[in-house]
mmCIF file of C-alpha atoms in Angstrom:
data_model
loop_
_atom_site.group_PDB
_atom_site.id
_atom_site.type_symbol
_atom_site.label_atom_id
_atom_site.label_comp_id
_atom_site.label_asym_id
_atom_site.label_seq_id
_atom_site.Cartn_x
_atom_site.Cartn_y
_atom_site.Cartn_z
ATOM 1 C CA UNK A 30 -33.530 -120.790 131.943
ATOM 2 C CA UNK A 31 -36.154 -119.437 133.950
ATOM 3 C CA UNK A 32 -40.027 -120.087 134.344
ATOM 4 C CA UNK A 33 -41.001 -117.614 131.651
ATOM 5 C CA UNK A 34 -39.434 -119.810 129.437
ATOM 6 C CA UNK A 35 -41.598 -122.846 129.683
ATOM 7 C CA UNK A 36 -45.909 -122.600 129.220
ATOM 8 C CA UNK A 37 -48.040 -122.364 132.063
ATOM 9 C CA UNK A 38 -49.049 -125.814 131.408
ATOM 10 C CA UNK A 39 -45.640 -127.765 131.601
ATOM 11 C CA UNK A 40 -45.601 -128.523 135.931
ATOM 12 C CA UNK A 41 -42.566 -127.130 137.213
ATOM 13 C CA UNK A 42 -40.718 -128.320 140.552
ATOM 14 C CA UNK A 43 -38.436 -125.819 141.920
ATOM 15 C CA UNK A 44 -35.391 -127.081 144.114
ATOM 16 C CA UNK A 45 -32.834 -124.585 145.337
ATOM 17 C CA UNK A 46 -33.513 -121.541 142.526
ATOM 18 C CA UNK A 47 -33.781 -124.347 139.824
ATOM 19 C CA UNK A 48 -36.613 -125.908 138.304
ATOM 20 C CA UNK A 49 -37.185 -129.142 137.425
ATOM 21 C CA UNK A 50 -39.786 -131.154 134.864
ATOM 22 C CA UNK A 51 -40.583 -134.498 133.670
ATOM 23 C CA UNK A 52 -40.312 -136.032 130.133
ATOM 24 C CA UNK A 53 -43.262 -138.031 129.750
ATOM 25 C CA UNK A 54 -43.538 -138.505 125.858
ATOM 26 C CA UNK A 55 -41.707 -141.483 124.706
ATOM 27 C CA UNK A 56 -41.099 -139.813 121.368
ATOM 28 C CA UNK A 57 -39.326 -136.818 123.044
ATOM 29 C CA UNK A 58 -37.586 -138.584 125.843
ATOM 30 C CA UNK A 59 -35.929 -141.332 122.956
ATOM 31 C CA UNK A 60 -35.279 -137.894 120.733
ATOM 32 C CA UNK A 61 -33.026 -136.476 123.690
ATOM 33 C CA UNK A 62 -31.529 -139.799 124.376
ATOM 34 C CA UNK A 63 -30.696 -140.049 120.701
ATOM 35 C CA UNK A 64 -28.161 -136.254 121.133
ATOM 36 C CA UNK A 65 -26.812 -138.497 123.909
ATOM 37 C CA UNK A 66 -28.377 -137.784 126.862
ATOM 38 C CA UNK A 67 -28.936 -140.582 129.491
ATOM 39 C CA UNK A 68 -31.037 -141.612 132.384
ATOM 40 C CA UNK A 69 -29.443 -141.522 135.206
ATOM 41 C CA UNK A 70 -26.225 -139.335 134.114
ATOM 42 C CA UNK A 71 -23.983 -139.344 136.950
ATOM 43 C CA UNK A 72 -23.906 -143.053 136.514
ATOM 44 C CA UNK A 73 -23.536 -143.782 132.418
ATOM 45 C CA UNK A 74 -20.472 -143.888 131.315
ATOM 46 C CA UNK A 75 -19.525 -141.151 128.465
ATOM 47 C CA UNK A 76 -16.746 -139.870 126.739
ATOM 48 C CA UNK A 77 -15.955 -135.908 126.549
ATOM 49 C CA UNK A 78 -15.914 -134.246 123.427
ATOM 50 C CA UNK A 79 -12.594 -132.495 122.191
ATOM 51 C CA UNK A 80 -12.797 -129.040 124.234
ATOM 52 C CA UNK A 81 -11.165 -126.628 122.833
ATOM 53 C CA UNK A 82 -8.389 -124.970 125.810
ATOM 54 C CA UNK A 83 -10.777 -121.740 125.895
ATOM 55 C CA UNK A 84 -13.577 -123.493 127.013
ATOM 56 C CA UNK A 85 -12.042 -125.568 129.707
ATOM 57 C CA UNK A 86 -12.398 -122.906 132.558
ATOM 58 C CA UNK A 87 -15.719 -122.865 131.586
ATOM 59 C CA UNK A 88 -16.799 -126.292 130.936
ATOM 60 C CA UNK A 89 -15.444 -127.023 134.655
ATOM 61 C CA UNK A 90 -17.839 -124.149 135.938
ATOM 62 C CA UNK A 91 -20.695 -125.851 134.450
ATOM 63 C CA UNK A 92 -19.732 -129.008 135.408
ATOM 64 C CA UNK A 93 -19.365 -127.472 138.927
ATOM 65 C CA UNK A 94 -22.305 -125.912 138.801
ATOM 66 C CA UNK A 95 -24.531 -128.965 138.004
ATOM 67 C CA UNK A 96 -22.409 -132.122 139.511
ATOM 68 C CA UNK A 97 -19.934 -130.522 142.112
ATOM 69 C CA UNK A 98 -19.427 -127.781 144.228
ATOM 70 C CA UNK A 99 -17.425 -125.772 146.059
ATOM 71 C CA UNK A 100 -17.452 -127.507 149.979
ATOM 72 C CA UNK A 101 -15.893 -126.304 153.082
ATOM 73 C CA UNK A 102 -13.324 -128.217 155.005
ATOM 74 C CA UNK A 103 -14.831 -129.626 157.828
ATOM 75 C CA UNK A 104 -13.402 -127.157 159.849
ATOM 76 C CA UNK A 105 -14.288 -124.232 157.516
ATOM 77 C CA UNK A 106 -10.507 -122.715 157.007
ATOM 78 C CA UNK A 107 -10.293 -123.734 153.319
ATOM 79 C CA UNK A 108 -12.360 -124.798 150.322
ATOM 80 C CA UNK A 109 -12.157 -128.266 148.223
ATOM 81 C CA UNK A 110 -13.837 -127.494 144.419
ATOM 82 C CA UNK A 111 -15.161 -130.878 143.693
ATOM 83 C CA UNK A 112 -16.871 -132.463 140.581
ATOM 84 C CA UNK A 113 -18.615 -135.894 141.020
ATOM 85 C CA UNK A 114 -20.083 -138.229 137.729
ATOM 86 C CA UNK A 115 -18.705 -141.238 136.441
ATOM 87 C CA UNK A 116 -15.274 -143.283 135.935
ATOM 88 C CA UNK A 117 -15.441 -142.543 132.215
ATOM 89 C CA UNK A 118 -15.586 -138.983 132.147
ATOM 90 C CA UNK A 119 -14.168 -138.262 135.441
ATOM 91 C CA UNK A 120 -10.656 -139.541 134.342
ATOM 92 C CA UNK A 121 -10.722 -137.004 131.808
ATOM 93 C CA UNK A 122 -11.995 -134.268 134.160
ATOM 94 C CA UNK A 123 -8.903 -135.082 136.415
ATOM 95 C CA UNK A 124 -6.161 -134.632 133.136
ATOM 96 C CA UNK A 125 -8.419 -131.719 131.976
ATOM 97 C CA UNK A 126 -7.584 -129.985 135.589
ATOM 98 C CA UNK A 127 -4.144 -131.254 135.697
ATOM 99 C CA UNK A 128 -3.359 -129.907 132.313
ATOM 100 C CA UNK A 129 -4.429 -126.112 133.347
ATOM 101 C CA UNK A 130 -1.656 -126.262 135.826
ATOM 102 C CA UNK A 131 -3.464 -127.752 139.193
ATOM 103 C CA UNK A 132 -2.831 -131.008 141.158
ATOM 104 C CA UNK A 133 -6.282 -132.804 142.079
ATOM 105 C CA UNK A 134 -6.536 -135.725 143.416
ATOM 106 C CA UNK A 135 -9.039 -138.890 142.201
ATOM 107 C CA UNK A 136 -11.219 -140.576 144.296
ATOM 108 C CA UNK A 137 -14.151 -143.326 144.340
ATOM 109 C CA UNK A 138 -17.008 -143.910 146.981
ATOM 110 C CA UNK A 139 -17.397 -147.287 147.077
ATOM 111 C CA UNK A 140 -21.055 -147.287 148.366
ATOM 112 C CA UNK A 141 -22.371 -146.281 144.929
ATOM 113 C CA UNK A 142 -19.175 -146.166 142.532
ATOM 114 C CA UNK A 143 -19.327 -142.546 141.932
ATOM 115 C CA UNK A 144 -15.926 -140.751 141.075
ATOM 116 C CA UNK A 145 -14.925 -137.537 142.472
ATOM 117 C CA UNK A 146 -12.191 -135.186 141.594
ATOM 118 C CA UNK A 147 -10.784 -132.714 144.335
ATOM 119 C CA UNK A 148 -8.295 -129.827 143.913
ATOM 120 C CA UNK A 149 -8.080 -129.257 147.674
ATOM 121 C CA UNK A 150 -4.925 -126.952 148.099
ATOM 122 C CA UNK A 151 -5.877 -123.894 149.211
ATOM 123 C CA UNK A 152 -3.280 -121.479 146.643
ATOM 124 C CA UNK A 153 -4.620 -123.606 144.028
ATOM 125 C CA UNK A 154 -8.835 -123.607 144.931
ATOM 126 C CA UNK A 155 -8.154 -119.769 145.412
ATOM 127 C CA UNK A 156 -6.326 -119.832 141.851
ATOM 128 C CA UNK A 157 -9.007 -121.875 140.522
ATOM 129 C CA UNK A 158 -11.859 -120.103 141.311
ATOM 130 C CA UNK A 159 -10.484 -116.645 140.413
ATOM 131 C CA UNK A 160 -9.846 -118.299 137.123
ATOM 132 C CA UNK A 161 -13.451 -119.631 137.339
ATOM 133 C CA UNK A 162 -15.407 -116.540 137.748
ATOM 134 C CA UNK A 163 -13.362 -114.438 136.307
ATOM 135 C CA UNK A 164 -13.090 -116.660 132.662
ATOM 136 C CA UNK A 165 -17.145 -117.521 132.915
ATOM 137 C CA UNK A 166 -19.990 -115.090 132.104
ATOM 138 C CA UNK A 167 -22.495 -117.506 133.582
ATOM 139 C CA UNK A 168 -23.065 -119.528 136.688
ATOM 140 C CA UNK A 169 -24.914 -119.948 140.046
ATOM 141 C CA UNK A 170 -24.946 -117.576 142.124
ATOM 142 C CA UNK A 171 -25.346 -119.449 145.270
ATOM 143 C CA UNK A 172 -21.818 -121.448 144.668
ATOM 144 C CA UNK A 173 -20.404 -117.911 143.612
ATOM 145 C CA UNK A 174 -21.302 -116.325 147.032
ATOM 146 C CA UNK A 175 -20.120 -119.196 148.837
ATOM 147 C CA UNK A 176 -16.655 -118.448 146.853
ATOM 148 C CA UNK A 177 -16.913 -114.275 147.910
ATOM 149 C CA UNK A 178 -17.855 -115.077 151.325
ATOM 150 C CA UNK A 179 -15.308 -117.077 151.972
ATOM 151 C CA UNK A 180 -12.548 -115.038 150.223
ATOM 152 C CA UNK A 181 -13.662 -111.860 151.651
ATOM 153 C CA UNK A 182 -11.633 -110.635 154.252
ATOM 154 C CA UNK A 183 -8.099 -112.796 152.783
#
């Protein structure tokens, strides 16, 4: 989605290449909450629907994409791919990963109770995100040319 695809009048926010809006009709806001989305997502606890083994790569791009990302080691020789939301959904994320052949690990801040799941191993973030990119026909570019820059000259 880009701006030509809301009215002039709607105000826009744009943070990092994405832009961002408020709901302010009651009507609309319960009609979105009603397809099951929620305030405050990374914190409401949901269940993932059945996805289909096709549209795992995918999903996990997406879900990359919007509530993890691809991080440097602190001493920038590797990569961690990380995804970050809720206990509910993030056990699922972790089987999801472990069933397309990775090992991630499963992990909780305690500060605010959000759930993370790492695959940290370098073969295996390489493996991933070749998988990733190669397996999704859309996602940001930014986390994308973190991936090529880093990859580059291996």
């Amino acid at each position: 989605i880009n701006r030509s695809f809301f009215s002039d009048n709607i105000p826009l926010r744009e943070d990092r290449g994405n832009y961002l809006f408020d709901i302010r009709d009651n009507s609309i806001a319960r009609w979105l909450l009603s397809y099951g989305l929620c305030e405050n997502k990374s914190k409401c606890g949901c269940y993932l629907p059945d996805i289909p083994d096709e549209y795992k790569i995918p999903f996990l791009c997406g879900l990359m994409d919007s509530d993890g990302g691809i991080y440097y080691q602190n001493n920038k020789t590797g990569l961690h791919v990380k995804w970050y939301g809720h206990e509910t959904y993030m056990n699922q994320v972790f089987e999801m990963v472990k069933s397309l052949g990775f090992n991630p690990w499963l992990n909780v801040r305690k500060t605010d109770n959000l759930y993370c799941v790492c695959v940290s191993r370098q073969e295996q973030v390489k493996r991933l995100l070749e998988r990733i990119y190669k397996e999704t026909p859309v996602y940001l570019k930014r986390k994308y040319e973190r991936y090529k820059e880093f990859y580059k000259g291996i």
